[in-house]
Amino acid sequence: MAHNLTYATAIHILTILASRDGEWVTSEGMARSVQTNPGLVRRVLSQLSAAALVETKAGPQGGARLAKPMHLLNLAEVFEAVVHQPVLETSNREPNKSCEISSGIGNVLEGVFSDAEDAMRNQLKQTTLEDVLK
């Protein structure tokens, strides 16, 4: 799954959990809302659990719930939990050293892309899960 879809799915899942105010919610129930399969929900929950954003419990009375209050959970934390590579990447090809553009564009783009990702993360820090639920 592309990282932007995983991220959107993670926010959707967390918003469901926030709306349930501490209740254990099954992956099947969340999957119906997200309109996906429970296995995908469980994979995303695993990442969110590893980041200590959710608690999970196995068994018939199990499910998942938020591990911290929704007003303390910001969207940058969710992003860090499920996106494990840069959103914007430069080419992985060797530059053509005889071309002025090719030999310099990678360094320029790396700086621009890094600044853009920093700005995105800073913006995401300003929105909490409570904001999304409202």
mmCIF file of C-alpha atoms in Angstrom:
data_model
loop_
_atom_site.group_PDB
_atom_site.id
_atom_site.type_symbol
_atom_site.label_atom_id
_atom_site.label_comp_id
_atom_site.label_asym_id
_atom_site.label_seq_id
_atom_site.Cartn_x
_atom_site.Cartn_y
_atom_site.Cartn_z
ATOM 1 C CA MET A 1 0.000 0.000 0.000
ATOM 2 C CA ALA A 2 1.359 3.425 -0.873
ATOM 3 C CA HIS A 3 2.453 5.350 2.184
ATOM 4 C CA ASN A 4 -0.121 8.107 1.673
ATOM 5 C CA LEU A 5 -2.937 5.521 1.685
ATOM 6 C CA THR A 6 -1.481 3.823 4.761
ATOM 7 C CA TYR A 7 -1.323 7.202 6.468
ATOM 8 C CA ALA A 8 -4.924 8.072 5.588
ATOM 9 C CA THR A 9 -6.021 4.606 6.752
ATOM 10 C CA ALA A 10 -4.149 5.064 10.044
ATOM 11 C CA ILE A 11 -5.870 8.404 10.665
ATOM 12 C CA HIS A 12 -9.244 6.832 9.823
ATOM 13 C CA ILE A 13 -8.602 3.956 12.263
ATOM 14 C CA LEU A 14 -7.463 6.296 15.039
ATOM 15 C CA THR A 15 -10.471 8.551 14.522
ATOM 16 C CA ILE A 16 -12.766 5.537 14.918
ATOM 17 C CA LEU A 17 -10.983 4.659 18.169
ATOM 18 C CA ALA A 18 -11.183 8.265 19.370
ATOM 19 C CA SER A 19 -14.932 8.260 18.763
ATOM 20 C CA ARG A 20 -15.349 5.146 20.920
ATOM 21 C CA ASP A 21 -13.846 6.750 24.053
ATOM 22 C CA GLY A 22 -11.746 3.865 25.385
ATOM 23 C CA GLU A 23 -13.897 0.970 24.158
ATOM 24 C CA TRP A 24 -12.144 -1.988 22.540
ATOM 25 C CA VAL A 25 -12.954 -1.928 18.812
ATOM 26 C CA THR A 26 -12.433 -4.974 16.594
ATOM 27 C CA SER A 27 -10.456 -4.903 13.381
ATOM 28 C CA GLU A 28 -13.552 -6.225 11.601
ATOM 29 C CA GLY A 29 -15.587 -3.232 12.766
ATOM 30 C CA MET A 30 -12.892 -0.805 11.724
ATOM 31 C CA ALA A 31 -12.485 -2.560 8.358
ATOM 32 C CA ARG A 32 -16.185 -2.004 7.597
ATOM 33 C CA SER A 33 -15.779 1.734 8.175
ATOM 34 C CA VAL A 34 -12.526 1.977 6.200
ATOM 35 C CA GLN A 35 -13.998 -0.319 3.518
ATOM 36 C CA THR A 36 -11.026 -2.643 3.498
ATOM 37 C CA ASN A 37 -10.183 -6.063 4.903
ATOM 38 C CA PRO A 38 -9.470 -6.719 8.587
ATOM 39 C CA GLY A 39 -5.959 -7.981 7.769
ATOM 40 C CA LEU A 40 -4.946 -4.582 6.436
ATOM 41 C CA VAL A 41 -6.417 -2.903 9.515
ATOM 42 C CA ARG A 42 -4.424 -5.282 11.733
ATOM 43 C CA ARG A 43 -1.196 -4.466 9.845
ATOM 44 C CA VAL A 44 -1.748 -0.744 10.372
ATOM 45 C CA LEU A 45 -2.708 -1.346 14.015
ATOM 46 C CA SER A 46 0.546 -3.247 14.476
ATOM 47 C CA GLN A 47 2.506 -0.181 13.346
ATOM 48 C CA LEU A 48 0.420 2.105 15.552
ATOM 49 C CA SER A 49 0.917 -0.235 18.497
ATOM 50 C CA ALA A 50 4.691 -0.326 17.969
ATOM 51 C CA ALA A 51 4.633 3.486 18.175
ATOM 52 C CA ALA A 52 2.590 3.299 21.418
ATOM 53 C CA LEU A 53 -0.369 5.113 19.843
ATOM 54 C CA VAL A 54 -2.822 2.237 20.383
ATOM 55 C CA GLU A 55 -3.227 -0.692 22.722
ATOM 56 C CA THR A 56 -4.364 -4.035 21.350
ATOM 57 C CA LYS A 57 -5.885 -7.044 23.085
ATOM 58 C CA ALA A 58 -6.424 -10.471 21.532
ATOM 59 C CA GLY A 59 -9.445 -12.663 22.072
ATOM 60 C CA PRO A 60 -13.226 -12.445 21.848
ATOM 61 C CA GLN A 61 -13.372 -9.335 24.056
ATOM 62 C CA GLY A 62 -10.319 -7.837 22.374
ATOM 63 C CA GLY A 63 -9.654 -5.209 19.803
ATOM 64 C CA ALA A 64 -7.828 -1.914 19.885
ATOM 65 C CA ARG A 65 -8.158 1.401 21.661
ATOM 66 C CA LEU A 66 -6.175 4.625 21.890
ATOM 67 C CA ALA A 67 -3.133 4.474 24.150
ATOM 68 C CA LYS A 68 -3.239 8.212 24.891
ATOM 69 C CA PRO A 69 -5.872 10.932 24.952
ATOM 70 C CA MET A 70 -6.909 12.126 21.506
ATOM 71 C CA HIS A 71 -6.071 15.757 22.309
ATOM 72 C CA LEU A 72 -2.432 14.718 22.917
ATOM 73 C CA LEU A 73 -2.037 12.684 19.725
ATOM 74 C CA ASN A 74 -0.994 14.783 16.741
ATOM 75 C CA LEU A 75 -0.933 13.820 13.076
ATOM 76 C CA ALA A 76 2.866 14.045 12.894
ATOM 77 C CA GLU A 77 3.077 11.157 15.382
ATOM 78 C CA VAL A 78 0.768 9.106 13.181
ATOM 79 C CA PHE A 79 2.874 9.943 10.134
ATOM 80 C CA GLU A 80 6.070 8.825 11.882
ATOM 81 C CA ALA A 81 4.389 5.583 12.943
ATOM 82 C CA VAL A 82 3.340 4.437 9.477
ATOM 83 C CA VAL A 83 5.512 6.213 6.888
ATOM 84 C CA HIS A 84 9.038 4.842 6.984
ATOM 85 C CA GLN A 85 10.557 6.515 3.950
ATOM 86 C CA PRO A 86 10.709 10.029 2.566
ATOM 87 C CA VAL A 87 7.618 11.199 0.718
ATOM 88 C CA LEU A 88 9.746 13.080 -1.808
ATOM 89 C CA GLU A 89 12.826 11.299 -3.107
ATOM 90 C CA THR A 90 15.499 12.159 -5.628
ATOM 91 C CA SER A 91 16.604 9.774 -8.351
ATOM 92 C CA ASN A 92 18.702 6.796 -7.336
ATOM 93 C CA ARG A 93 20.575 6.855 -10.670
ATOM 94 C CA GLU A 94 24.184 7.949 -10.885
ATOM 95 C CA PRO A 95 24.410 11.497 -12.192
ATOM 96 C CA ASN A 96 25.992 12.127 -15.560
ATOM 97 C CA LYS A 97 29.192 13.921 -14.461
ATOM 98 C CA SER A 98 29.584 15.523 -17.887
ATOM 99 C CA CYS A 99 26.183 17.227 -17.589
ATOM 100 C CA GLU A 100 25.988 20.369 -15.467
ATOM 101 C CA ILE A 101 22.307 19.778 -14.659
ATOM 102 C CA SER A 102 22.633 16.081 -13.860
ATOM 103 C CA SER A 103 25.686 16.533 -11.640
ATOM 104 C CA GLY A 104 24.051 19.203 -9.455
ATOM 105 C CA ILE A 105 20.300 18.637 -9.395
ATOM 106 C CA GLY A 106 20.367 15.871 -6.765
ATOM 107 C CA ASN A 107 21.903 18.112 -4.100
ATOM 108 C CA VAL A 108 19.499 20.939 -4.869
ATOM 109 C CA LEU A 109 16.429 18.696 -4.770
ATOM 110 C CA GLU A 110 17.529 16.945 -1.575
ATOM 111 C CA GLY A 111 17.580 20.313 0.212
ATOM 112 C CA VAL A 112 14.257 21.442 -1.232
ATOM 113 C CA PHE A 113 12.583 18.089 -0.505
ATOM 114 C CA SER A 114 13.966 17.987 3.038
ATOM 115 C CA ASP A 115 12.661 21.496 3.749
ATOM 116 C CA ALA A 116 9.249 20.570 2.320
ATOM 117 C CA GLU A 117 9.003 17.448 4.485
ATOM 118 C CA ASP A 118 10.038 19.434 7.570
ATOM 119 C CA ALA A 119 7.308 21.992 6.822
ATOM 120 C CA MET A 120 4.757 19.201 6.338
ATOM 121 C CA ARG A 121 5.686 17.569 9.662
ATOM 122 C CA ASN A 122 5.511 20.923 11.453
ATOM 123 C CA GLN A 123 2.034 21.497 10.020
ATOM 124 C CA LEU A 124 0.904 17.992 11.018
ATOM 125 C CA LYS A 125 2.079 18.619 14.594
ATOM 126 C CA GLN A 126 -0.512 21.376 14.835
ATOM 127 C CA THR A 127 -3.479 19.062 14.217
ATOM 128 C CA THR A 128 -4.556 16.581 16.873
ATOM 129 C CA LEU A 129 -6.769 13.552 16.530
ATOM 130 C CA GLU A 130 -9.374 15.495 18.504
ATOM 131 C CA ASP A 131 -9.318 18.157 15.753
ATOM 132 C CA VAL A 132 -9.962 15.464 13.144
ATOM 133 C CA LEU A 133 -12.840 13.977 15.112
ATOM 134 C CA LYS A 134 -14.517 17.373 15.532
#
